[in-house]
PDB file of C-alpha atoms in Angstrom:
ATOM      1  CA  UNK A   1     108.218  69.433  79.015  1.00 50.00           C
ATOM      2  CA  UNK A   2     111.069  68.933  80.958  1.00 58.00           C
ATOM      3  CA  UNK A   3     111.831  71.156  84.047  1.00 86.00           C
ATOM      4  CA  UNK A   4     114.371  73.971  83.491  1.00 91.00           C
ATOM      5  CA  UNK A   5     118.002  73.084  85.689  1.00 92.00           C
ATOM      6  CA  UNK A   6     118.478  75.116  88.276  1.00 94.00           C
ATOM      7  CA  UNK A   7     121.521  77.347  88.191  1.00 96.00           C
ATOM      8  CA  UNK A   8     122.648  79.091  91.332  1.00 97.00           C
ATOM      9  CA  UNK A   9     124.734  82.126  90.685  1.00 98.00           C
ATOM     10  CA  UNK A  10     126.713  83.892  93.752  1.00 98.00           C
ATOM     11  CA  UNK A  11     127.673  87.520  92.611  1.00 98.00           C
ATOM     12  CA  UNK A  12     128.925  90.646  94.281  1.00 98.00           C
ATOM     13  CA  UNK A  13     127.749  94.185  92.436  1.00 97.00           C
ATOM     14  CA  UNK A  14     130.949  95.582  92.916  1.00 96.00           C
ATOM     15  CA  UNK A  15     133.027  93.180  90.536  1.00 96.00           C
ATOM     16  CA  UNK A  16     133.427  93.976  86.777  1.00 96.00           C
ATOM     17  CA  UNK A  17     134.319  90.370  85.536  1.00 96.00           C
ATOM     18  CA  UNK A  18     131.089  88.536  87.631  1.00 97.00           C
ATOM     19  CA  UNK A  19     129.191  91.638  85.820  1.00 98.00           C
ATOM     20  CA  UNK A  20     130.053  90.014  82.451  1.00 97.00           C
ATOM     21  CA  UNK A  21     129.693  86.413  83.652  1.00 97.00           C
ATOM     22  CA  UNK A  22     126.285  87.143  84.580  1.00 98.00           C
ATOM     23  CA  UNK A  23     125.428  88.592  81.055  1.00 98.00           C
ATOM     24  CA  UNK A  24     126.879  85.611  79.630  1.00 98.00           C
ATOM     25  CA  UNK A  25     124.690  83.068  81.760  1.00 98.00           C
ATOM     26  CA  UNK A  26     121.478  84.528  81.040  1.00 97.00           C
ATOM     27  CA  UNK A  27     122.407  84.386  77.357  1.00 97.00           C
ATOM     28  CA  UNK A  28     123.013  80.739  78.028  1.00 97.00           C
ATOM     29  CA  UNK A  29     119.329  80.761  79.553  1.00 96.00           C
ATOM     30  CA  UNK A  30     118.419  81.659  76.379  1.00 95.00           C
ATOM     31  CA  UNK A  31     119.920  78.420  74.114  1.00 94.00           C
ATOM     32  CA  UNK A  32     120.220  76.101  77.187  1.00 95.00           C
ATOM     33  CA  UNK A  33     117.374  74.491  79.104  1.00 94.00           C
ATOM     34  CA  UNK A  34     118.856  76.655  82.519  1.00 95.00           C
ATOM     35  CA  UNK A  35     116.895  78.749  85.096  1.00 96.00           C
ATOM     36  CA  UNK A  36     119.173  80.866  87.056  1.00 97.00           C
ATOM     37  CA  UNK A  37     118.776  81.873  91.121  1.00 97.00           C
ATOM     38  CA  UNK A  38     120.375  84.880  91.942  1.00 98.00           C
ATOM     39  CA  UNK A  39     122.249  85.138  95.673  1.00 98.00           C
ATOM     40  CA  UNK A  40     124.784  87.497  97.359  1.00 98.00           C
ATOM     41  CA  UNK A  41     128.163  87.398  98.295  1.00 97.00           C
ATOM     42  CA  UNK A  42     130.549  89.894  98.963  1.00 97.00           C
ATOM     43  CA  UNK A  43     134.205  90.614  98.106  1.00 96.00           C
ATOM     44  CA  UNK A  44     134.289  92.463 101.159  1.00 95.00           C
ATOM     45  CA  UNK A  45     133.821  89.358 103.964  1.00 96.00           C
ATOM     46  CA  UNK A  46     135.541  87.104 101.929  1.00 95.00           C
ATOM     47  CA  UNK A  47     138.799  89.248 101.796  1.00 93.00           C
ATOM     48  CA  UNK A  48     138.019  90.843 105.678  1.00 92.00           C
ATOM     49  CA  UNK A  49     140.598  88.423 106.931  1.00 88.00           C
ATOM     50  CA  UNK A  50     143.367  89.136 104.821  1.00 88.00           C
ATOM     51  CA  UNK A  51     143.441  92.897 104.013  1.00 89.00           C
ATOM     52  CA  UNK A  52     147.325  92.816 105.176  1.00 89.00           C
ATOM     53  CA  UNK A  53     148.293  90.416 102.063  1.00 89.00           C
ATOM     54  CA  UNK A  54     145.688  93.027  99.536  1.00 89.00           C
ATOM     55  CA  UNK A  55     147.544  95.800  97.391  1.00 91.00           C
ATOM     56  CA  UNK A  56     146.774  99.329  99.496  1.00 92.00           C
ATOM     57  CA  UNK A  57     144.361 100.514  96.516  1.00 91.00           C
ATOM     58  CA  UNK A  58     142.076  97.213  96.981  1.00 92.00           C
ATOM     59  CA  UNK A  59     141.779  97.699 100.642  1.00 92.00           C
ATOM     60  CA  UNK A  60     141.001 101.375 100.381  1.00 93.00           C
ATOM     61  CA  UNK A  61     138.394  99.747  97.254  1.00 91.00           C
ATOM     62  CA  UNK A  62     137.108  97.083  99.470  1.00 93.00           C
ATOM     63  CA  UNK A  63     136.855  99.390 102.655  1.00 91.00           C
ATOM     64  CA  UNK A  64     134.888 102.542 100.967  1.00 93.00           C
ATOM     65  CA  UNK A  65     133.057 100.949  98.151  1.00 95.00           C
ATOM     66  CA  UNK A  66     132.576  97.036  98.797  1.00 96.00           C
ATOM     67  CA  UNK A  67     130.195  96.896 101.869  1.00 97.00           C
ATOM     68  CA  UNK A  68     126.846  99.478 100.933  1.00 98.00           C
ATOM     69  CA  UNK A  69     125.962  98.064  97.728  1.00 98.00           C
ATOM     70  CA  UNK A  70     125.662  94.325  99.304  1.00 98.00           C
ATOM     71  CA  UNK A  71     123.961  95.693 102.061  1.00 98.00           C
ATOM     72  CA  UNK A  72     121.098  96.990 100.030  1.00 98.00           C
ATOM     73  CA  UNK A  73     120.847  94.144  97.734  1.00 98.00           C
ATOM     74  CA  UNK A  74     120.802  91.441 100.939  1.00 98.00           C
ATOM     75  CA  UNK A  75     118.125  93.893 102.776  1.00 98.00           C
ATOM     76  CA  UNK A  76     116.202  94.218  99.069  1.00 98.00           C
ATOM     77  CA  UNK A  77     116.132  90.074  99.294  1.00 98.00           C
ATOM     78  CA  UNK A  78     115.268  90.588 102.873  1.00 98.00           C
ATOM     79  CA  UNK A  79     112.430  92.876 102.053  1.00 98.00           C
ATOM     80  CA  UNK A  80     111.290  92.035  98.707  1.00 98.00           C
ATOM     81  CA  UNK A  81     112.063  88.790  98.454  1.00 98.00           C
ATOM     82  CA  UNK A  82     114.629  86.438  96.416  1.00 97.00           C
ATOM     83  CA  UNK A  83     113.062  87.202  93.272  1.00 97.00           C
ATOM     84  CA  UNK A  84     113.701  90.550  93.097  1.00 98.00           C
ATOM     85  CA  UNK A  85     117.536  90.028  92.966  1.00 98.00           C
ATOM     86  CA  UNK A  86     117.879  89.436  89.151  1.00 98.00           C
ATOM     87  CA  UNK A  87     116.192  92.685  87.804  1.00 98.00           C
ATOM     88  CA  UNK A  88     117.985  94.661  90.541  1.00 98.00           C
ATOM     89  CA  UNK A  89     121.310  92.833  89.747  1.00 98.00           C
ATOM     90  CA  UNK A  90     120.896  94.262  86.292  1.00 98.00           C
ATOM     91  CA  UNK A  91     119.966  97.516  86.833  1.00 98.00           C
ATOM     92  CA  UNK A  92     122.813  97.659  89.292  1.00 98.00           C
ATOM     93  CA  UNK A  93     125.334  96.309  86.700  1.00 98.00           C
ATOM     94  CA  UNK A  94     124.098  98.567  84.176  1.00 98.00           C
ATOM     95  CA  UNK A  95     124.479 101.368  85.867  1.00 98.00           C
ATOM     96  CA  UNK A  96     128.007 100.462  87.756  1.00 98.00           C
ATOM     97  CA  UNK A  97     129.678  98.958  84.802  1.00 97.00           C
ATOM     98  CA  UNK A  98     128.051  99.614  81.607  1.00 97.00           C
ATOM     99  CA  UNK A  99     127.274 103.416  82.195  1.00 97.00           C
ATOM    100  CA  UNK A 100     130.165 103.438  84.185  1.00 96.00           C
ATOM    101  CA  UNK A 101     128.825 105.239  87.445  1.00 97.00           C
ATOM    102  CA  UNK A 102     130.716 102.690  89.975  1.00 96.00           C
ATOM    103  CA  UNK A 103     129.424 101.615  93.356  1.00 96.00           C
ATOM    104  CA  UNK A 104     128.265 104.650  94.343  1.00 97.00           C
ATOM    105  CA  UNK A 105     124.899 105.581  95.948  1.00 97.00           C
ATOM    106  CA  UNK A 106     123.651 107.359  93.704  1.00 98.00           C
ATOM    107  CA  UNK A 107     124.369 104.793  90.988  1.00 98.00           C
ATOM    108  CA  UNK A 108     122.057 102.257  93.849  1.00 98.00           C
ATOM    109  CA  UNK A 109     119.838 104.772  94.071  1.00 98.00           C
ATOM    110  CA  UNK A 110     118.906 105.061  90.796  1.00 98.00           C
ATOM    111  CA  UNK A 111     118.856 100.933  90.176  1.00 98.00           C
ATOM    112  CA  UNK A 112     116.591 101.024  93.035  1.00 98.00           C
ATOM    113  CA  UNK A 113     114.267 103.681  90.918  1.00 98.00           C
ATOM    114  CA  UNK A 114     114.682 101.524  87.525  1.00 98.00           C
ATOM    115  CA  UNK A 115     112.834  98.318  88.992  1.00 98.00           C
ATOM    116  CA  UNK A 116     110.712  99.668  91.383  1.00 98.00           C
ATOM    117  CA  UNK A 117     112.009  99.332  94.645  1.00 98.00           C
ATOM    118  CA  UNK A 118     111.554 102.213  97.292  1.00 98.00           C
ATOM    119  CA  UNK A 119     114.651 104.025  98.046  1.00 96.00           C
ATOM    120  CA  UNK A 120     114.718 103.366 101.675  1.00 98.00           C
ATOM    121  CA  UNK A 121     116.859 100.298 100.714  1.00 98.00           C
ATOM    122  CA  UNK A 122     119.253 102.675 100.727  1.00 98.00           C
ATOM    123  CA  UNK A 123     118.800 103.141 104.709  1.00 98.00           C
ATOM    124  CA  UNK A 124     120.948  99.782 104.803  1.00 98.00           C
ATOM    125  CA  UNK A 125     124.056 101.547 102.995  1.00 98.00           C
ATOM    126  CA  UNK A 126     126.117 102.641 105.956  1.00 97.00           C
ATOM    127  CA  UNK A 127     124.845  99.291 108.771  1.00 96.00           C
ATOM    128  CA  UNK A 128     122.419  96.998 108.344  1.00 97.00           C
ATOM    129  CA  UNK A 129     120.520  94.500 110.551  1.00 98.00           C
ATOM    130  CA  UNK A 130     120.752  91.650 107.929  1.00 98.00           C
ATOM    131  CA  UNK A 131     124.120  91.363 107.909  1.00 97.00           C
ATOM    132  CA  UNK A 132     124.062  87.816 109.385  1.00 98.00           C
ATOM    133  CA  UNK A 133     122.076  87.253 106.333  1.00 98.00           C
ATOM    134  CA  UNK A 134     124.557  88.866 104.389  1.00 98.00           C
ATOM    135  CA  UNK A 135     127.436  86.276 105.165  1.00 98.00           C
ATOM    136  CA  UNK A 136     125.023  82.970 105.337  1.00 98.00           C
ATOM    137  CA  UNK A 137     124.447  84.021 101.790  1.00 98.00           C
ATOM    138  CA  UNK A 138     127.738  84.569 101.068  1.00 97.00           C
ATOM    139  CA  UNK A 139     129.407  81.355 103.236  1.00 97.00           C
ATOM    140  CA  UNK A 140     126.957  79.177 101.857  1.00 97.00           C
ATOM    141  CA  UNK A 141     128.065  80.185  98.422  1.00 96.00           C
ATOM    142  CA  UNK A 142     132.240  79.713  99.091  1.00 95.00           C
ATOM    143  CA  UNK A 143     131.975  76.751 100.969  1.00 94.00           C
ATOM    144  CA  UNK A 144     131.396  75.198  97.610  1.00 93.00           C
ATOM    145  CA  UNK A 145     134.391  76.259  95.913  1.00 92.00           C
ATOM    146  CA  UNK A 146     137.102  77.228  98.628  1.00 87.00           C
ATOM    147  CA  UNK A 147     138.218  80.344 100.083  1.00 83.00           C
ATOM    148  CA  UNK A 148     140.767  81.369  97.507  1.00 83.00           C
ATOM    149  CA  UNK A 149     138.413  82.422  94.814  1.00 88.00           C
ATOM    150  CA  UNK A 150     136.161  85.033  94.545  1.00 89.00           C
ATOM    151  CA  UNK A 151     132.937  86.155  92.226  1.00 93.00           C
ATOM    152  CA  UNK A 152     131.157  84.650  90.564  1.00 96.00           C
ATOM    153  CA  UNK A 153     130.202  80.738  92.300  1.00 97.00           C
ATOM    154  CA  UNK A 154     128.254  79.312  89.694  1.00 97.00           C
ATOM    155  CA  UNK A 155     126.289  75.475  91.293  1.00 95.00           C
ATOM    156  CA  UNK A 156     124.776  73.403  89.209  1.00 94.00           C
ATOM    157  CA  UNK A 157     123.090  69.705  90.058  1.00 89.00           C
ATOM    158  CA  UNK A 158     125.256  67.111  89.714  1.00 83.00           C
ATOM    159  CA  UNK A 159     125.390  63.744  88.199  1.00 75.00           C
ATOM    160  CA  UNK A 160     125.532  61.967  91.871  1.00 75.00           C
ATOM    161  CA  UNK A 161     122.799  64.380  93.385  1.00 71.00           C
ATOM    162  CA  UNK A 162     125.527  67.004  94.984  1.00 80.00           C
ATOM    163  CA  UNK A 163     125.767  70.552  93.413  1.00 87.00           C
ATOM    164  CA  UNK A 164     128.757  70.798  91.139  1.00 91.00           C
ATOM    165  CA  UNK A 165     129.993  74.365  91.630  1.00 93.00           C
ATOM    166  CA  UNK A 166     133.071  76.671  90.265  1.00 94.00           C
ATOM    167  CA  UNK A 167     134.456  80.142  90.270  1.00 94.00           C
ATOM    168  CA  UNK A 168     133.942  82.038  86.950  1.00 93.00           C
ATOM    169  CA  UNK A 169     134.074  81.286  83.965  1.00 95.00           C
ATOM    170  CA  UNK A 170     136.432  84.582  83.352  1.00 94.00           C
ATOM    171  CA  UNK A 171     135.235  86.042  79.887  1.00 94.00           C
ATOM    172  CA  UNK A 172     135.480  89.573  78.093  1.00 94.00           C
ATOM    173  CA  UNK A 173     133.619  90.328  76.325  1.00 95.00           C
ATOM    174  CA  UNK A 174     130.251  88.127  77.653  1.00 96.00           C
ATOM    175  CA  UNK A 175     129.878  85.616  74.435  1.00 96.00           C
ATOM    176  CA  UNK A 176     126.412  85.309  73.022  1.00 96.00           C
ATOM    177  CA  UNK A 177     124.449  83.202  71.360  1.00 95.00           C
ATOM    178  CA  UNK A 178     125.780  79.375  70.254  1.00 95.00           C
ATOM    179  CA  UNK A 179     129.681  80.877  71.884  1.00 97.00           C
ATOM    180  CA  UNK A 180     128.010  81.314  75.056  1.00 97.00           C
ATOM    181  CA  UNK A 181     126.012  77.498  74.366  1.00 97.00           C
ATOM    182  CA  UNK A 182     129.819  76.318  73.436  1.00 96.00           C
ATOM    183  CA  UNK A 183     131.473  78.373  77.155  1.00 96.00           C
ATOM    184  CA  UNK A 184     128.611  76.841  78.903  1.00 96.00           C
ATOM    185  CA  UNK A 185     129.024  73.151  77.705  1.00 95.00           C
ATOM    186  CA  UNK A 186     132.835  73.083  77.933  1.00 95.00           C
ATOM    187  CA  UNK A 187     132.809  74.420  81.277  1.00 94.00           C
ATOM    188  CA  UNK A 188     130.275  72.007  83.068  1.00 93.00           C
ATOM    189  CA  UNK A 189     132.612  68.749  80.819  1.00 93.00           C
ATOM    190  CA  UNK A 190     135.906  69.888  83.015  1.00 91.00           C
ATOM    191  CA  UNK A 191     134.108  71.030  86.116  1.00 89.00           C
ATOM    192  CA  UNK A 192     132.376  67.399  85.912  1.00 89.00           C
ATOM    193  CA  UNK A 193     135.871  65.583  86.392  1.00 89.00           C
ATOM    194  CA  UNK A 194     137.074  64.410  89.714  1.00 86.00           C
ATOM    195  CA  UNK A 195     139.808  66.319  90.456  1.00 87.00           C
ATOM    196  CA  UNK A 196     139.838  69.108  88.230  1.00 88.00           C
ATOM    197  CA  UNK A 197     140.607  72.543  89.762  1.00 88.00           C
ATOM    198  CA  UNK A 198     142.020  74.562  87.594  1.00 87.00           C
ATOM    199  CA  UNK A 199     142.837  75.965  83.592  1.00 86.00           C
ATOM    200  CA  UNK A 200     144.020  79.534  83.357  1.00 86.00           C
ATOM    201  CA  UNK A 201     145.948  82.040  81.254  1.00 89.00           C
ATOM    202  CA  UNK A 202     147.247  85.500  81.375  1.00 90.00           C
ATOM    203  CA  UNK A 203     144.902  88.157  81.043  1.00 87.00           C
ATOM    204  CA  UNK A 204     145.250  90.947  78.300  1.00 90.00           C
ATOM    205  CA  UNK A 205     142.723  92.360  77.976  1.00 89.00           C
ATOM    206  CA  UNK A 206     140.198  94.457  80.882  1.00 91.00           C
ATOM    207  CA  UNK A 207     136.444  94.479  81.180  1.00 93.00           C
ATOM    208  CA  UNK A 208     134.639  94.867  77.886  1.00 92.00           C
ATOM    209  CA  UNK A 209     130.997  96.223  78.427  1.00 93.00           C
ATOM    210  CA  UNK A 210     130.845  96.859  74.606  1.00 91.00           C
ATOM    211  CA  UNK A 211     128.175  94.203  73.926  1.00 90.00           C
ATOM    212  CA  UNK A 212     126.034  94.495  76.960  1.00 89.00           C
TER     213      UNK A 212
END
């Protein structure tokens, strides 16, 4: 058999739309020969440096919500280990999105409880000694697609040996099954080709947990 391709996966808790782009690439684990890695970034370092250009209800978001839930999750890796990060990335999504708790503690708090890890992660909410970890994780993971996106940064091997990587897909609802094989092809075909950066439309419609 064949090894599985590695898929590296940069996500930040906090964001709705990475939320459903993770749900859509572990249904494309599913119907694609893909293993995904899980690592942290955070909306909250990438934007530090240009709060003054941010609408006044994203800095207040990024400046009370943004920073506790990374902290945990980089000083769960820390901890725990790398593997960890997928279940807790779940059970943090599911409870900040889908049951529609937000960042809050208590919503970390209680992913903590669903996959077992001990609620002293939550020690790291306020300051935490790994944050140089915290930004290697997240640099590392931006420095393959450019400062002016955000999360997700999907990498993926490519054909000449380098990591081909990109921000999104954007997607509501998450597609499953042979849509999210179809998303999943399409995207790696135009990511593939020199000089590609770019297709977008107008969103009109918000996040859409209805399927997850």
């Amino acid at each position: 058999m064949s090894e599985k391709t590695p898929v590296d996966f940069w996500f930040d808790p906090l964001c709705p739309w990475a939320w459903m782009t993770s749900r859509w690439v572990l249904e494309v684990e599913k119907v694609r020969d893909i293993e995904v890695r899980w690592h942290v970034m955070s909306l909250a370092v990438l934007n530090e440096n240009k709060l003054d250009e941010l609408p006044e209800h994203y800095r207040e978001m990024l400046a009370t919500k943004a920073w506790g839930p990374v902290r945990v999750v980089i000083a769960a890796q820390e901890e725990h280990g790398a593997e960890v990060l997928g279940d807790l990335y779940t059970a943090l999504g599911t409870r900040i999105h889908n049951q529609g708790m937000g960042p809050e503690k208590e919503a970390v708090a209680a992913a903590l409880k669903d996959v077992g890890l001990p609620d002293s992660l939550l020690d790291h909410w306020d300051d935490t000694p790994y944050e140089e970890q915290l930004r290697a994780s997240h640099k590392e993971g931006i420095e393959k697609v450019g400062q002016d996106v955000g999360t997700p940064v999907i990498a993926v091997p490519g054909a000449d040996g380098e990591q081909l990587a990109f921000f999104g897909p954007v997607v509501t609802p998450a597609p499953k099954g042979e849509e999210a094989a179809r998303l999943w092809d399409g995207t790696l075909a135009v990511a593939s080709v020199p000089g590609f950066y770019e297709i977008k439309r107008t969103r009109t419609k918000g996040p859409d947990f209805s399927n997850l």
